[in-house]
């Protein structure tokens, strides 16, 4: 494996820790800052807003060398997380989370293009999957480690870990990433011209709705496993590791398959599988082994969709590849937020914790239909 791709994966690992670890340490952060857990939940939203604001900024810095953009994004990631670890109050922490989110979508966008440029012939999708693999490893190992550090040391040590990882990422990007030719400059307006075509909108909407389906369920996976499937709370950590393992497998497998078959077909098949799994979870979550198996298939599908979608948006954003590749991460994060909100509605109405999975089914089905439409219209000869 090329060291340059590992360096890119270091960045997505750090971003993955920063994005997802807050969910495991939220009670500790709330207690440390003297705020309610509900108010601390706004720290998750602040990160998402940062992602949405940061991604379009690539249109402004499009003329800079890609390596310099990556180094700048790694620096912002480092500053945001270190500021979070030192935050004396809620306002500073909110700002730190916003700063931490700024480089997220932009990094994925630039790193996807760099990965394809550095890939061996015919292995562009696999190279992108290796870059994205850092995010799956974050869920497999980084988030459990950060949560454990919060319990045993302090929640501040968790964000300090993410900040230190940002420094490591900066070093290896500087050391291992060669100077990569920039993209042809189509002008500021030219960066957005690809949005006139239906193809990128199909990809972006499928991404948002598909992710919304998964996160309708996954946002409430902890109480589903304990209160419906009947697992003890102390077993949740190992179950989350299994879910993270599914993400790793799904991501790397879909990268190889997307080079062999069409990315749209791989994404559509994976999304269709997720739809079926969510429906099965509603009916079978009360069976412990079945709940775990279906959860792992669902997380496998979640990242089996992400690599082909990242590849597709680059290929269907001529003249605006940077912005397109970053916008897919905005769609991912919007889907997460919509899914978490929609999945909580039946719970507020007094329904059981298996109902969020049922809410996710129409979201996932719409994502599947959009990807199928895309595949038939733009990929089939």
PDB file of N, CA and C in Angstrom, residues 215-224 227-228 282 339-359:
ATOM      1  N   UNK A 215     -29.103   6.475   9.875  1.00  0.00           N
ATOM      2  CA  UNK A 215     -28.964   7.166  11.152  1.00  0.00           C
ATOM      3  C   UNK A 215     -30.285   7.352  11.887  1.00  0.00           C
ATOM      4  N   UNK A 216     -31.412   7.114  11.220  1.00  0.00           N
ATOM      5  CA  UNK A 216     -32.672   7.023  11.950  1.00  0.00           C
ATOM      6  C   UNK A 216     -32.574   5.890  12.971  1.00  0.00           C
ATOM      7  N   UNK A 217     -31.950   4.808  12.540  1.00  0.00           N
ATOM      8  CA  UNK A 217     -31.743   3.645  13.426  1.00  0.00           C
ATOM      9  C   UNK A 217     -30.498   3.783  14.287  1.00  0.00           C
ATOM     10  N   UNK A 218     -29.363   4.127  13.646  1.00  0.00           N
ATOM     11  CA  UNK A 218     -28.072   4.036  14.339  1.00  0.00           C
ATOM     12  C   UNK A 218     -27.914   5.083  15.435  1.00  0.00           C
ATOM     13  N   UNK A 219     -28.633   6.188  15.331  1.00  0.00           N
ATOM     14  CA  UNK A 219     -28.559   7.210  16.387  1.00  0.00           C
ATOM     15  C   UNK A 219     -29.087   6.677  17.712  1.00  0.00           C
ATOM     16  N   UNK A 220     -29.913   5.639  17.656  1.00  0.00           N
ATOM     17  CA  UNK A 220     -30.539   5.090  18.867  1.00  0.00           C
ATOM     18  C   UNK A 220     -30.199   3.614  19.036  1.00  0.00           C
ATOM     19  N   UNK A 221     -29.030   3.225  18.502  1.00  0.00           N
ATOM     20  CA  UNK A 221     -28.652   1.817  18.545  1.00  0.00           C
ATOM     21  C   UNK A 221     -28.371   1.347  19.973  1.00  0.00           C
ATOM     22  N   UNK A 222     -27.834   2.253  20.818  1.00  0.00           N
ATOM     23  CA  UNK A 222     -27.519   1.851  22.196  1.00  0.00           C
ATOM     24  C   UNK A 222     -28.766   1.389  22.950  1.00  0.00           C
ATOM     25  N   UNK A 223     -29.823   2.201  23.052  1.00  0.00           N
ATOM     26  CA  UNK A 223     -31.007   1.723  23.757  1.00  0.00           C
ATOM     27  C   UNK A 223     -31.712   0.562  23.055  1.00  0.00           C
ATOM     28  N   UNK A 224     -31.589   0.458  21.731  1.00  0.00           N
ATOM     29  CA  UNK A 224     -32.189  -0.686  21.050  1.00  0.00           C
ATOM     30  C   UNK A 224     -31.520  -1.981  21.498  1.00  0.00           C
ATOM     31  N   UNK A 227     -32.413  -2.291  25.570  1.00  0.00           N
ATOM     32  CA  UNK A 227     -33.804  -2.374  26.012  1.00  0.00           C
ATOM     33  C   UNK A 227     -34.677  -3.279  25.143  1.00  0.00           C
ATOM     34  N   UNK A 228     -34.273  -3.495  23.885  1.00  0.00           N
ATOM     35  CA  UNK A 228     -35.053  -4.368  23.006  1.00  0.00           C
ATOM     36  C   UNK A 228     -34.369  -5.725  22.851  1.00  0.00           C
ATOM     37  N   UNK A 282     -36.746  -3.943  12.528  1.00  0.00           N
ATOM     38  CA  UNK A 282     -38.005  -3.600  13.206  1.00  0.00           C
ATOM     39  C   UNK A 282     -38.693  -4.845  13.747  1.00  0.00           C
ATOM     40  N   UNK A 339     -31.802  12.081   9.846  1.00  0.00           N
ATOM     41  CA  UNK A 339     -32.115  10.750  10.346  1.00  0.00           C
ATOM     42  C   UNK A 339     -32.271  10.723  11.860  1.00  0.00           C
ATOM     43  N   UNK A 340     -31.361  11.394  12.569  1.00  0.00           N
ATOM     44  CA  UNK A 340     -31.439  11.416  14.031  1.00  0.00           C
ATOM     45  C   UNK A 340     -32.737  12.077  14.495  1.00  0.00           C
ATOM     46  N   UNK A 341     -33.131  13.149  13.803  1.00  0.00           N
ATOM     47  CA  UNK A 341     -34.372  13.839  14.169  1.00  0.00           C
ATOM     48  C   UNK A 341     -35.588  12.967  13.876  1.00  0.00           C
ATOM     49  N   UNK A 342     -35.646  12.408  12.660  1.00  0.00           N
ATOM     50  CA  UNK A 342     -36.800  11.604  12.267  1.00  0.00           C
ATOM     51  C   UNK A 342     -36.914  10.347  13.128  1.00  0.00           C
ATOM     52  N   UNK A 343     -35.773   9.733  13.431  1.00  0.00           N
ATOM     53  CA  UNK A 343     -35.798   8.526  14.251  1.00  0.00           C
ATOM     54  C   UNK A 343     -36.266   8.781  15.668  1.00  0.00           C
ATOM     55  N   UNK A 344     -36.101  10.006  16.141  1.00  0.00           N
ATOM     56  CA  UNK A 344     -36.527  10.338  17.502  1.00  0.00           C
ATOM     57  C   UNK A 344     -38.026  10.606  17.622  1.00  0.00           C
ATOM     58  N   UNK A 345     -38.699  10.841  16.502  1.00  0.00           N
ATOM     59  CA  UNK A 345     -40.132  11.182  16.548  1.00  0.00           C
ATOM     60  C   UNK A 345     -40.997  10.068  17.141  1.00  0.00           C
ATOM     61  N   UNK A 346     -40.835   8.812  16.721  1.00  0.00           N
ATOM     62  CA  UNK A 346     -41.656   7.772  17.350  1.00  0.00           C
ATOM     63  C   UNK A 346     -41.331   7.564  18.829  1.00  0.00           C
ATOM     64  N   UNK A 347     -40.093   7.847  19.213  1.00  0.00           N
ATOM     65  CA  UNK A 347     -39.719   7.710  20.621  1.00  0.00           C
ATOM     66  C   UNK A 347     -40.427   8.768  21.455  1.00  0.00           C
ATOM     67  N   UNK A 348     -40.529   9.978  20.915  1.00  0.00           N
ATOM     68  CA  UNK A 348     -41.249  11.038  21.614  1.00  0.00           C
ATOM     69  C   UNK A 348     -42.734  10.713  21.737  1.00  0.00           C
ATOM     70  N   UNK A 349     -43.228   9.906  20.799  1.00  0.00           N
ATOM     71  CA  UNK A 349     -44.636   9.495  20.832  1.00  0.00           C
ATOM     72  C   UNK A 349     -44.857   8.280  21.721  1.00  0.00           C
ATOM     73  N   UNK A 350     -43.788   7.793  22.354  1.00  0.00           N
ATOM     74  CA  UNK A 350     -43.919   6.680  23.295  1.00  0.00           C
ATOM     75  C   UNK A 350     -43.737   5.304  22.690  1.00  0.00           C
ATOM     76  N   UNK A 351     -43.264   5.221  21.443  1.00  0.00           N
ATOM     77  CA  UNK A 351     -43.051   3.930  20.796  1.00  0.00           C
ATOM     78  C   UNK A 351     -41.726   3.315  21.256  1.00  0.00           C
ATOM     79  N   UNK A 352     -41.537   2.035  20.937  1.00  0.00           N
ATOM     80  CA  UNK A 352     -40.330   1.321  21.336  1.00  0.00           C
ATOM     81  C   UNK A 352     -39.132   1.693  20.484  1.00  0.00           C
ATOM     82  N   UNK A 353     -37.937   1.250  20.919  1.00  0.00           N
ATOM     83  CA  UNK A 353     -36.690   1.631  20.257  1.00  0.00           C
ATOM     84  C   UNK A 353     -36.441   0.889  18.947  1.00  0.00           C
ATOM     85  N   UNK A 354     -37.349  -0.017  18.563  1.00  0.00           N
ATOM     86  CA  UNK A 354     -37.242  -0.629  17.247  1.00  0.00           C
ATOM     87  C   UNK A 354     -37.895   0.229  16.171  1.00  0.00           C
ATOM     88  N   UNK A 355     -38.687   1.202  16.562  1.00  0.00           N
ATOM     89  CA  UNK A 355     -39.410   2.024  15.596  1.00  0.00           C
ATOM     90  C   UNK A 355     -38.519   2.973  14.786  1.00  0.00           C
ATOM     91  N   UNK A 356     -37.417   3.488  15.334  1.00  0.00           N
ATOM     92  CA  UNK A 356     -36.539   4.304  14.484  1.00  0.00           C
ATOM     93  C   UNK A 356     -36.049   3.571  13.241  1.00  0.00           C
ATOM     94  N   UNK A 357     -35.833   2.254  13.345  1.00  0.00           N
ATOM     95  CA  UNK A 357     -35.425   1.474  12.172  1.00  0.00           C
ATOM     96  C   UNK A 357     -36.525   1.492  11.116  1.00  0.00           C
ATOM     97  N   UNK A 358     -37.773   1.404  11.554  1.00  0.00           N
ATOM     98  CA  UNK A 358     -38.899   1.435  10.617  1.00  0.00           C
ATOM     99  C   UNK A 358     -39.002   2.802   9.937  1.00  0.00           C
ATOM    100  N   UNK A 359     -38.755   3.863  10.708  1.00  0.00           N
ATOM    101  CA  UNK A 359     -38.752   5.210  10.136  1.00  0.00           C
ATOM    102  C   UNK A 359     -37.681   5.340   9.049  1.00  0.00           C
TER     103      UNK A 359
END
